[in-house]
JSON list of C-alpha atoms in Angstrom, two decimals:
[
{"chain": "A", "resi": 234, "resn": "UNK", "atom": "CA", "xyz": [-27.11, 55.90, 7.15]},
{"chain": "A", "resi": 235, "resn": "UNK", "atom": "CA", "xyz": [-25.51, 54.39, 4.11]},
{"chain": "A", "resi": 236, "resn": "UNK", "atom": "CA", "xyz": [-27.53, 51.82, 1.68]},
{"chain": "A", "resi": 237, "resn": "UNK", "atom": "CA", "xyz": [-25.72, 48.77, 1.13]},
{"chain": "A", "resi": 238, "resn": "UNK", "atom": "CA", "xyz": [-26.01, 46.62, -1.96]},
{"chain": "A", "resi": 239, "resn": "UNK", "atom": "CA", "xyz": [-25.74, 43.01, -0.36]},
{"chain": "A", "resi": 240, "resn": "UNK", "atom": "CA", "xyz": [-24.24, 40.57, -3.04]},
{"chain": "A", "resi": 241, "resn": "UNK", "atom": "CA", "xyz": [-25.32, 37.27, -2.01]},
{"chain": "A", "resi": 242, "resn": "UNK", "atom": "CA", "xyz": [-27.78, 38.09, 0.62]},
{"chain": "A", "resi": 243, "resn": "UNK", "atom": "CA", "xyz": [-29.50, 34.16, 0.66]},
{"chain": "A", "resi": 244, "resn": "UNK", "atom": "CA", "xyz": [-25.90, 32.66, 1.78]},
{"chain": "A", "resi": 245, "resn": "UNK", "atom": "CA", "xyz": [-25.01, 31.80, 5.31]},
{"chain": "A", "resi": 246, "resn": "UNK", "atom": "CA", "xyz": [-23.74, 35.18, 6.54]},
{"chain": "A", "resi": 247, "resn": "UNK", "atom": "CA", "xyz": [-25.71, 36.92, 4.14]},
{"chain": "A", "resi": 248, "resn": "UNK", "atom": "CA", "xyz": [-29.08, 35.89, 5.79]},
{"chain": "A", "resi": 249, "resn": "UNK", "atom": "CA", "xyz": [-27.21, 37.03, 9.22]},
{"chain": "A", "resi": 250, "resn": "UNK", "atom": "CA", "xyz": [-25.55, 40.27, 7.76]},
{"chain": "A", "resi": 251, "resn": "UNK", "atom": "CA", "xyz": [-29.54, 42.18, 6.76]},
{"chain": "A", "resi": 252, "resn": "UNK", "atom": "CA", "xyz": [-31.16, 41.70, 10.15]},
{"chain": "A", "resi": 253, "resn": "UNK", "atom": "CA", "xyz": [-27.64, 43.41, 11.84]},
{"chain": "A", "resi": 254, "resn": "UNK", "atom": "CA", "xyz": [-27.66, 46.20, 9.17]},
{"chain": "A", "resi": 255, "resn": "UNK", "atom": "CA", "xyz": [-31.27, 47.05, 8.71]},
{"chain": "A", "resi": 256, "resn": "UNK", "atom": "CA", "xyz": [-31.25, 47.50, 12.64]},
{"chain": "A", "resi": 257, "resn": "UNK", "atom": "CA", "xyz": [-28.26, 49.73, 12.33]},
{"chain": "A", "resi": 258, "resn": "UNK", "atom": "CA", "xyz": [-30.12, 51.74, 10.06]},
{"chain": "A", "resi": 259, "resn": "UNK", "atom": "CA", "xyz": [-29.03, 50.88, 6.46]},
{"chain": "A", "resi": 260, "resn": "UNK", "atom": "CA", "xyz": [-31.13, 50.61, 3.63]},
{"chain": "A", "resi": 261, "resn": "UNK", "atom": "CA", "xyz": [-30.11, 47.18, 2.32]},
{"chain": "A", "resi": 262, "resn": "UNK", "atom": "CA", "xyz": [-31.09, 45.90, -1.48]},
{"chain": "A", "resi": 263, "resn": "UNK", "atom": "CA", "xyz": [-30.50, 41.76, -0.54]},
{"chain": "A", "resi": 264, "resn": "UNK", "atom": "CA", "xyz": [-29.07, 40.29, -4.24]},
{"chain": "A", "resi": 265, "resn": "UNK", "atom": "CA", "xyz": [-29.99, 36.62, -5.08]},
{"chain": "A", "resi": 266, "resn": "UNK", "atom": "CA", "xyz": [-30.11, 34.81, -8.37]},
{"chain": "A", "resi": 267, "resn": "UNK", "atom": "CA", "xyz": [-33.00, 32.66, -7.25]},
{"chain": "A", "resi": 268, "resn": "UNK", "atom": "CA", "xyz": [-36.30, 34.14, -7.44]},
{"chain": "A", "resi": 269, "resn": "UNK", "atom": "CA", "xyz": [-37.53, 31.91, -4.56]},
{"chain": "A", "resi": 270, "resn": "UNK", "atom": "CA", "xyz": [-35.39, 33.03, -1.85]},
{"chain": "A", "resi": 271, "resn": "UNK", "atom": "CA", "xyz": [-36.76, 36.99, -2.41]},
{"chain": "A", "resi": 272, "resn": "UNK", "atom": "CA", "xyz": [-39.43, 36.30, 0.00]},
{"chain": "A", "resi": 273, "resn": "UNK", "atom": "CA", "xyz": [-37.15, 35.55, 2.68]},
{"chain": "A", "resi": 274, "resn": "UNK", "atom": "CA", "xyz": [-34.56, 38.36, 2.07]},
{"chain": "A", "resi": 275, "resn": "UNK", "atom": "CA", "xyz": [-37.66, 40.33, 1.84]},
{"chain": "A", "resi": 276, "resn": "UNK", "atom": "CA", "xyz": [-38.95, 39.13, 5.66]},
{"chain": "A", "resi": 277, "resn": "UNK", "atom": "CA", "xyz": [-35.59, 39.58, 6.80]},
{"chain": "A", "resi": 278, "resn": "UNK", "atom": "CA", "xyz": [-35.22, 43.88, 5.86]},
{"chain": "A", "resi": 279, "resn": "UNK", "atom": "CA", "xyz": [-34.06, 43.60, 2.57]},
{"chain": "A", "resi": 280, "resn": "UNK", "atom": "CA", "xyz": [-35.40, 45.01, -0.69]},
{"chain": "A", "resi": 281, "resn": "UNK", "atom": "CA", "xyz": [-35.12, 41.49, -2.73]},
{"chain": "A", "resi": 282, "resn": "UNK", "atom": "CA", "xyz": [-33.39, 42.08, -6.09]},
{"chain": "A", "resi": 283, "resn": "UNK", "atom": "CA", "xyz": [-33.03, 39.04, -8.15]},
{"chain": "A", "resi": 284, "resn": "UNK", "atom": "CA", "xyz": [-30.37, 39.03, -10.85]},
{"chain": "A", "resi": 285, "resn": "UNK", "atom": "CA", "xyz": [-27.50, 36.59, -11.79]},
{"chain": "A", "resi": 286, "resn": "UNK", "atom": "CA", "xyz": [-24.02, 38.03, -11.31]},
{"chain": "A", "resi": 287, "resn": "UNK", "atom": "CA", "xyz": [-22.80, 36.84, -14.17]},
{"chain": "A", "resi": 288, "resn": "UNK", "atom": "CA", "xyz": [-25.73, 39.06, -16.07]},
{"chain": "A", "resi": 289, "resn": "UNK", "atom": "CA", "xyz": [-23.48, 41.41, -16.38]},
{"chain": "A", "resi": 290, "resn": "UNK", "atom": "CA", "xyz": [-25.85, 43.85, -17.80]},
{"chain": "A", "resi": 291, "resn": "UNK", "atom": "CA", "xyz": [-28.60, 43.35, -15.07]},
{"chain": "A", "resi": 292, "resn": "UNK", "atom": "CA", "xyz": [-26.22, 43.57, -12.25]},
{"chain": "A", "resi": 293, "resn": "UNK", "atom": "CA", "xyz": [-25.54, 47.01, -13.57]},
{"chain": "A", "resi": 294, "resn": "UNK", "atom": "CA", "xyz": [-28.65, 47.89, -14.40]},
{"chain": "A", "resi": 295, "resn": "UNK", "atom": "CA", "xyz": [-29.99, 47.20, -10.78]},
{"chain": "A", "resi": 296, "resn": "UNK", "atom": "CA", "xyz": [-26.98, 48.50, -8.91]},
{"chain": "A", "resi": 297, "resn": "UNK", "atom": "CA", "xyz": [-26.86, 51.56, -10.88]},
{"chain": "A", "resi": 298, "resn": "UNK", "atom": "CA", "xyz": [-31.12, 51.78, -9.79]},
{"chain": "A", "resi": 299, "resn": "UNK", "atom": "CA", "xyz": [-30.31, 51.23, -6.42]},
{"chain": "A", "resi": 300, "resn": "UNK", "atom": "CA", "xyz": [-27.27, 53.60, -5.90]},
{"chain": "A", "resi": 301, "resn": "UNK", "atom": "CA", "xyz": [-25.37, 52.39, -3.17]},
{"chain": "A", "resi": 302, "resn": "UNK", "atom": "CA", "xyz": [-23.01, 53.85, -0.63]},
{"chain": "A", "resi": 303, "resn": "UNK", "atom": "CA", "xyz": [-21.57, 50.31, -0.43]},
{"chain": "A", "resi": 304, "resn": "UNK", "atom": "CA", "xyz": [-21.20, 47.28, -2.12]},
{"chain": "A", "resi": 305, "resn": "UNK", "atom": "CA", "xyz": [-21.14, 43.75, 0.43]},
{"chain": "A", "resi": 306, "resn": "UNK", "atom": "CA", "xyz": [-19.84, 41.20, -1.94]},
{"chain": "A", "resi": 307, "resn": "UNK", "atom": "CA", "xyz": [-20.86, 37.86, 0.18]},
{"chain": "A", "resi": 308, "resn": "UNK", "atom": "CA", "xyz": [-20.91, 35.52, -2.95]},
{"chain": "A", "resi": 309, "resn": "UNK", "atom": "CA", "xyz": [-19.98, 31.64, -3.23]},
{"chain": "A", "resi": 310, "resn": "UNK", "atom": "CA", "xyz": [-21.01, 28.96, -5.30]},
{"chain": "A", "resi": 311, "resn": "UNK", "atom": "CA", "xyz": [-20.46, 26.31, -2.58]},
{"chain": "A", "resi": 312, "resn": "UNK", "atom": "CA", "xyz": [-22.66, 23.05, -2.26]},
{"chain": "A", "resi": 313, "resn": "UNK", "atom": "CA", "xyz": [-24.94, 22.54, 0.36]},
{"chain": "A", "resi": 314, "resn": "UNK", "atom": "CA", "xyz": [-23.44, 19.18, 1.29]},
{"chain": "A", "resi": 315, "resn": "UNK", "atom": "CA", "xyz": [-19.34, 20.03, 2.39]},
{"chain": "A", "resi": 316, "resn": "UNK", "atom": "CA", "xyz": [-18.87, 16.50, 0.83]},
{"chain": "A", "resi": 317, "resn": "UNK", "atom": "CA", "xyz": [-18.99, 17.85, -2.59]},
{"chain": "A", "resi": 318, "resn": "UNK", "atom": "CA", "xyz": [-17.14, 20.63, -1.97]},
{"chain": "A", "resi": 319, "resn": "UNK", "atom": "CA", "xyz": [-14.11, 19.66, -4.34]},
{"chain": "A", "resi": 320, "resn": "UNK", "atom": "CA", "xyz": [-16.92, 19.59, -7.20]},
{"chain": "A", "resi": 321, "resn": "UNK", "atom": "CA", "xyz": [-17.70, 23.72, -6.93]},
{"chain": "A", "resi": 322, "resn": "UNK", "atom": "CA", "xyz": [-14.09, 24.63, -7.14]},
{"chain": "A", "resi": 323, "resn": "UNK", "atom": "CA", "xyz": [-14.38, 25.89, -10.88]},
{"chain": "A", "resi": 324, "resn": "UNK", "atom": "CA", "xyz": [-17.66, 27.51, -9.83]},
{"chain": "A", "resi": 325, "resn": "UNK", "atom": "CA", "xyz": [-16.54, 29.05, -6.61]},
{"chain": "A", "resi": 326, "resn": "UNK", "atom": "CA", "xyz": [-13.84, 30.59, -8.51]},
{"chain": "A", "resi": 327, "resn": "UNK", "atom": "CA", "xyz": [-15.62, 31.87, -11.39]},
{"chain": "A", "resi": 328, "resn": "UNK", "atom": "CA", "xyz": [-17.76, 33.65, -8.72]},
{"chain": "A", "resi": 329, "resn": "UNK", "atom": "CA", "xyz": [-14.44, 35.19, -7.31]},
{"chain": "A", "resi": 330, "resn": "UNK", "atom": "CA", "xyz": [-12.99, 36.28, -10.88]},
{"chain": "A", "resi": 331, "resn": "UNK", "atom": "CA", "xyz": [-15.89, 37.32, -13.33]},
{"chain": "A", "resi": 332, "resn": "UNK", "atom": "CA", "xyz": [-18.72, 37.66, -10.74]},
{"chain": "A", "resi": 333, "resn": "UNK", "atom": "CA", "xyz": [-16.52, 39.75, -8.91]},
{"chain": "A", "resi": 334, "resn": "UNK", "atom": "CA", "xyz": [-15.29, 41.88, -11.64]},
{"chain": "A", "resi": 335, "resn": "UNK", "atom": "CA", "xyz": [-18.55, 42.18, -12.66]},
{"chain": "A", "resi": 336, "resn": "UNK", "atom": "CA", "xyz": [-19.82, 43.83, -9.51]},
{"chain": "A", "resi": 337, "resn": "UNK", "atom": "CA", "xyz": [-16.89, 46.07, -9.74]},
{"chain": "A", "resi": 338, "resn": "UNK", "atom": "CA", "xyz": [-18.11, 47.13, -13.33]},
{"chain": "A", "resi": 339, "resn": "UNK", "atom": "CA", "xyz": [-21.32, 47.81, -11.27]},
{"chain": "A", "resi": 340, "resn": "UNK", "atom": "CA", "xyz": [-19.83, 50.17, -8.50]},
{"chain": "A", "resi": 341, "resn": "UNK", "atom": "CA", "xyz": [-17.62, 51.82, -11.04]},
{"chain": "A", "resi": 342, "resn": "UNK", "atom": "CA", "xyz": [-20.95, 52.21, -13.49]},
{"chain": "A", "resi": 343, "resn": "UNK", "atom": "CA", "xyz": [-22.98, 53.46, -10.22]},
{"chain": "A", "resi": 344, "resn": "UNK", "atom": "CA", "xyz": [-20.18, 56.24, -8.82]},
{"chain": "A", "resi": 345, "resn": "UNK", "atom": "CA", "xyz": [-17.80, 54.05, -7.34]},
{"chain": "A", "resi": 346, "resn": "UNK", "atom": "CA", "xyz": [-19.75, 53.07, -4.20]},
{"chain": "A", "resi": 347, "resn": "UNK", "atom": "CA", "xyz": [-17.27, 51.61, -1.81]},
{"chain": "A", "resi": 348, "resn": "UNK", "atom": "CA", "xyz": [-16.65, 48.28, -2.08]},
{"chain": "A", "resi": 349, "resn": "UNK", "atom": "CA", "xyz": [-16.24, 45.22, 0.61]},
{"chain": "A", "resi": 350, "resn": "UNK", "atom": "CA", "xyz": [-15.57, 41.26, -0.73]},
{"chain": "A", "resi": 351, "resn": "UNK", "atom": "CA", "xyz": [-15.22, 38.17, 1.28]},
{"chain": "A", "resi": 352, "resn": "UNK", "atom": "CA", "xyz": [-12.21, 35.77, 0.91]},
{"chain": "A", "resi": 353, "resn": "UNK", "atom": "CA", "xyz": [-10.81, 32.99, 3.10]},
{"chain": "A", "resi": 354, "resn": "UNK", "atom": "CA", "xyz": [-8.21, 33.60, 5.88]},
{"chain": "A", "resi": 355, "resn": "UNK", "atom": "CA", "xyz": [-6.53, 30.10, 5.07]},
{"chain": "A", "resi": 356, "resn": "UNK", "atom": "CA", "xyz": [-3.80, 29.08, 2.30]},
{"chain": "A", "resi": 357, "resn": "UNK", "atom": "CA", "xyz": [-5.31, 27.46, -0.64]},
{"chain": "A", "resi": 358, "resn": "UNK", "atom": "CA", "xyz": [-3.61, 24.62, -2.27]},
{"chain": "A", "resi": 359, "resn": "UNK", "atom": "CA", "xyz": [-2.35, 26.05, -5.41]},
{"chain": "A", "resi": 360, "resn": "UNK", "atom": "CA", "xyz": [-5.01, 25.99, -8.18]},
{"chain": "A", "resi": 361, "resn": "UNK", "atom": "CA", "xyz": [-8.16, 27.65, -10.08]},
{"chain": "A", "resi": 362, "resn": "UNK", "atom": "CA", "xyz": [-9.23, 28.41, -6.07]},
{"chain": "A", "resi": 363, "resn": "UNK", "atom": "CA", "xyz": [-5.81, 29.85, -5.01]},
{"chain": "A", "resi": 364, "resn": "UNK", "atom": "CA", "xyz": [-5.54, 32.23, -8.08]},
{"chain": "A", "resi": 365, "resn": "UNK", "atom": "CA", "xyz": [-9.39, 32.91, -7.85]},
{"chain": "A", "resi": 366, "resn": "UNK", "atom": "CA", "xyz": [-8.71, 34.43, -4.15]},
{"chain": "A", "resi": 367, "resn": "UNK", "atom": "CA", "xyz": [-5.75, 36.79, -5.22]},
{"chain": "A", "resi": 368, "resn": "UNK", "atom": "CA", "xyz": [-7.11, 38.20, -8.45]},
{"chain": "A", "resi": 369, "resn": "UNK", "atom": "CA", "xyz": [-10.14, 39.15, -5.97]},
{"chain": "A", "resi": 370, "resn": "UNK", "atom": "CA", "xyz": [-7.89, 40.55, -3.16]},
{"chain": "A", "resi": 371, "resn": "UNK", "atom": "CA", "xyz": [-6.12, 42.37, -6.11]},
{"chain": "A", "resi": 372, "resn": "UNK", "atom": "CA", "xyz": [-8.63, 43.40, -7.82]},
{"chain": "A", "resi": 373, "resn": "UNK", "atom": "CA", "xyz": [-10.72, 44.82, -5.00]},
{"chain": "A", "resi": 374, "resn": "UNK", "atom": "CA", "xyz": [-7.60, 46.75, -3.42]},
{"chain": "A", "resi": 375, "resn": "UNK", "atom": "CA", "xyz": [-7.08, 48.21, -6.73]},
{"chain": "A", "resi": 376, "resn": "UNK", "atom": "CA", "xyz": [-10.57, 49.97, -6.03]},
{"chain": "A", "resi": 377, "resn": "UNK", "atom": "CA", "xyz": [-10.01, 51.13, -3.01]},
{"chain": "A", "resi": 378, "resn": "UNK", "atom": "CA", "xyz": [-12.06, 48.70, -1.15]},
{"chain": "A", "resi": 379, "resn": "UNK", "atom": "CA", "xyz": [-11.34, 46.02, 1.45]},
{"chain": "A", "resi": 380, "resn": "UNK", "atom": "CA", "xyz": [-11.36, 42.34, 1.75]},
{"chain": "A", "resi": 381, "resn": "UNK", "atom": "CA", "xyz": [-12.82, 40.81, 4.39]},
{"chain": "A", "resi": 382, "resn": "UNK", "atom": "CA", "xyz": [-10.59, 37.47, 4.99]},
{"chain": "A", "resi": 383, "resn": "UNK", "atom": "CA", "xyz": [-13.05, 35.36, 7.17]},
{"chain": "A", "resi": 384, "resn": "UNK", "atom": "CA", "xyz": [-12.03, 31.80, 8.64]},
{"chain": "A", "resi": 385, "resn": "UNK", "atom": "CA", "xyz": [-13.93, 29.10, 8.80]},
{"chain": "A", "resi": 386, "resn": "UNK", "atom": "CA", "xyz": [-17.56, 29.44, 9.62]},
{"chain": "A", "resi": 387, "resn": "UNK", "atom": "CA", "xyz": [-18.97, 27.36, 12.22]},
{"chain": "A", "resi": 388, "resn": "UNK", "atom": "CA", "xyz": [-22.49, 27.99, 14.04]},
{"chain": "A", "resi": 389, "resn": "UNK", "atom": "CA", "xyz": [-25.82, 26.45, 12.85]},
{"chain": "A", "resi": 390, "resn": "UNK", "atom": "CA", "xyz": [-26.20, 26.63, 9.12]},
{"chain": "A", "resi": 391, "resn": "UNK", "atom": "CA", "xyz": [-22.76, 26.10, 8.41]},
{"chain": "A", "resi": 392, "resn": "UNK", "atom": "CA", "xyz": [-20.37, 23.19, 7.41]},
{"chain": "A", "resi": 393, "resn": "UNK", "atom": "CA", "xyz": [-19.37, 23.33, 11.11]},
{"chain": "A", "resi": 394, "resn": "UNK", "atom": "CA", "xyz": [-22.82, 23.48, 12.67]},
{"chain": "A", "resi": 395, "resn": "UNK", "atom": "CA", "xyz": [-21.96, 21.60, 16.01]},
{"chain": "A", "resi": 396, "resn": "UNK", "atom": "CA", "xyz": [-18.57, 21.20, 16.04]},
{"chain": "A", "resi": 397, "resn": "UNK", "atom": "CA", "xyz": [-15.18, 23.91, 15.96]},
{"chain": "A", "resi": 398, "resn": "UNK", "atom": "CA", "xyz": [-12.97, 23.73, 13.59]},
{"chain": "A", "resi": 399, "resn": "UNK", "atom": "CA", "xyz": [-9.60, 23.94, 13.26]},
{"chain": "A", "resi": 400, "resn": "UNK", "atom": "CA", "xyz": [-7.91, 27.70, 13.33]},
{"chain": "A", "resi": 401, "resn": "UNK", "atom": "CA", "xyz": [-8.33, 29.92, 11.35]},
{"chain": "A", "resi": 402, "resn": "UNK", "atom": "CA", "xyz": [-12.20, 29.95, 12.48]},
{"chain": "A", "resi": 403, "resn": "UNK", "atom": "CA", "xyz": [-14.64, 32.22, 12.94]},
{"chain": "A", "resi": 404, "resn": "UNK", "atom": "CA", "xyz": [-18.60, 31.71, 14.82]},
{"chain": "A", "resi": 405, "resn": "UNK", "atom": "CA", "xyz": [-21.00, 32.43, 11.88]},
{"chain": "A", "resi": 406, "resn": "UNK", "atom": "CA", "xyz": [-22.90, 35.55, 14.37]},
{"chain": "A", "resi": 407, "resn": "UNK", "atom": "CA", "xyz": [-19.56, 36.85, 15.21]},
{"chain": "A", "resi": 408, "resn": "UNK", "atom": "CA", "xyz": [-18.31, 36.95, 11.63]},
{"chain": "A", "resi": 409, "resn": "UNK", "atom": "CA", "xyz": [-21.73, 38.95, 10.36]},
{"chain": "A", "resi": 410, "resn": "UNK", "atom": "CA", "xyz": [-20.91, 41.27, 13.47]},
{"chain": "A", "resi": 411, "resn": "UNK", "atom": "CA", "xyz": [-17.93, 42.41, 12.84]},
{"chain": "A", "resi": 412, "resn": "UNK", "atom": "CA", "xyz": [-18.76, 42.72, 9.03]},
{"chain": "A", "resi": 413, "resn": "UNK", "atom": "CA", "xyz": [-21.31, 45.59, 9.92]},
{"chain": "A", "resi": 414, "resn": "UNK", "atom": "CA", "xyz": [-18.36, 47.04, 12.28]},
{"chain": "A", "resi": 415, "resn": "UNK", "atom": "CA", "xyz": [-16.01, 47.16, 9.73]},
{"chain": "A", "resi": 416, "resn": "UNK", "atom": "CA", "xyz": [-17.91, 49.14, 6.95]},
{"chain": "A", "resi": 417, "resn": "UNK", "atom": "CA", "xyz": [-15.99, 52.07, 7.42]},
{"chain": "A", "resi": 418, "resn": "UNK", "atom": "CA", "xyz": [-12.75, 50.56, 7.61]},
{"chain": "A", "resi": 419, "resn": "UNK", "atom": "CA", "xyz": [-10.13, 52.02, 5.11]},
{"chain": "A", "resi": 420, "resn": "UNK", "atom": "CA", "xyz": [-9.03, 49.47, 2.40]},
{"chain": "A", "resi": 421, "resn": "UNK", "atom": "CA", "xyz": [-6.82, 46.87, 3.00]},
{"chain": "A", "resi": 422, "resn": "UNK", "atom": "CA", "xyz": [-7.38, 42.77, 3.87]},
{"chain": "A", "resi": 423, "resn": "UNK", "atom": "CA", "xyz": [-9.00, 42.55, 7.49]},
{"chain": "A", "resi": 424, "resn": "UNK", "atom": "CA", "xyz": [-8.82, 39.05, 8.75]},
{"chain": "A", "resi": 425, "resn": "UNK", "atom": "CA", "xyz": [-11.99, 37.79, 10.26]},
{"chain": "A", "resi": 426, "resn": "UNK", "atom": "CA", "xyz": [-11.45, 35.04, 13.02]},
{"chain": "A", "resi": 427, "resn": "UNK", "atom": "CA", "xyz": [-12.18, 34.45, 16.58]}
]
């Protein structure tokens, strides 16, 4: 089976994505910046490997040590509370631009693993958020790899935890299923929604 480098393994589908892979039988290396969620990746399959995407030289430094078949990039910078969500829009899309260039420094640096990057299924008012989401698209099809284009989580441990939201959507168990199916998909943007 293939091991999968899992960019922002402590987020909400991240958490669900390493139980569903390590049973499928990948080897999965779980990346978080905090040092205090390793423990938990670690309890959930994953070999914990703590390093700050925009580190550019430790991201490359660990993927290259790992050696991955594939590269899941599952990063956000989103707030806990969906009240502040406006606040993290810079963030978010710094996360989608440099992080995101920076893990494809790291695939091309390892042997061009494949790569697979989350985006949003929904039209973004224009903005820092809107560009953010095509330079990824772009930039990941220019590699070869695919973008996952999920819709709107909702399950426990999302914004949406008891309630649906409005289309596009997507259940947070179904979402991290259909991630692990689509690992071998050729590249293009796969929309992700119920």
């Amino acid at each position: 089976m293939s091991k999968i480098f899992l960019a922002g393994a402590s987020g909400v589908i991240g958490q669900r994505l390493i139980p569903l892979l390590v049973d499928a039988g990948h080897t999965v290396a779980g990346m978080t910046r905090s040092a205090a969620k390793a423990d938990r990746l670690a309890e959930l399959g994953a070999v914990p490997v703590v390093v700050d995407v925009f580190d550019r030289d430790a991201l490359i430094t660990a993927v290259v040590a790992f050696g991955p078949d594939i590269i899941l990039n599952e990063l956000t910078d989103l707030p806990d509370d969906v009240s502040r969500i406006a606040e993290f829009g810079d963030l978010n899309a710094r996360i989608r631009t440099e992080g995101n260039q920076n893990i494809i420094d790291a695939a091309r640096a390892a042997g061009n693993p494949k790569i697979l990057a989350q985006t949003v299924a929904w039209e973004l008012p224009d903005g820092p958020d809107a560009l953010a989401v095509k330079q990824l698209e772009t930039s990941v099809l220019a590699e070869g790899g695919v973008v996952l284009s999920y819709g709107q989580f909702y399950g426990p441990g999302t914004y949406n935890p008891d309630a649906v939201p409005a289309e596009p959507r997507v259940q947070i168990d179904r979402a991290a299923q259909r991630t692990v199916e689509l690992l071998g998909s050729s590249s293009g943007i796969v929309t992700i929604t119920d």
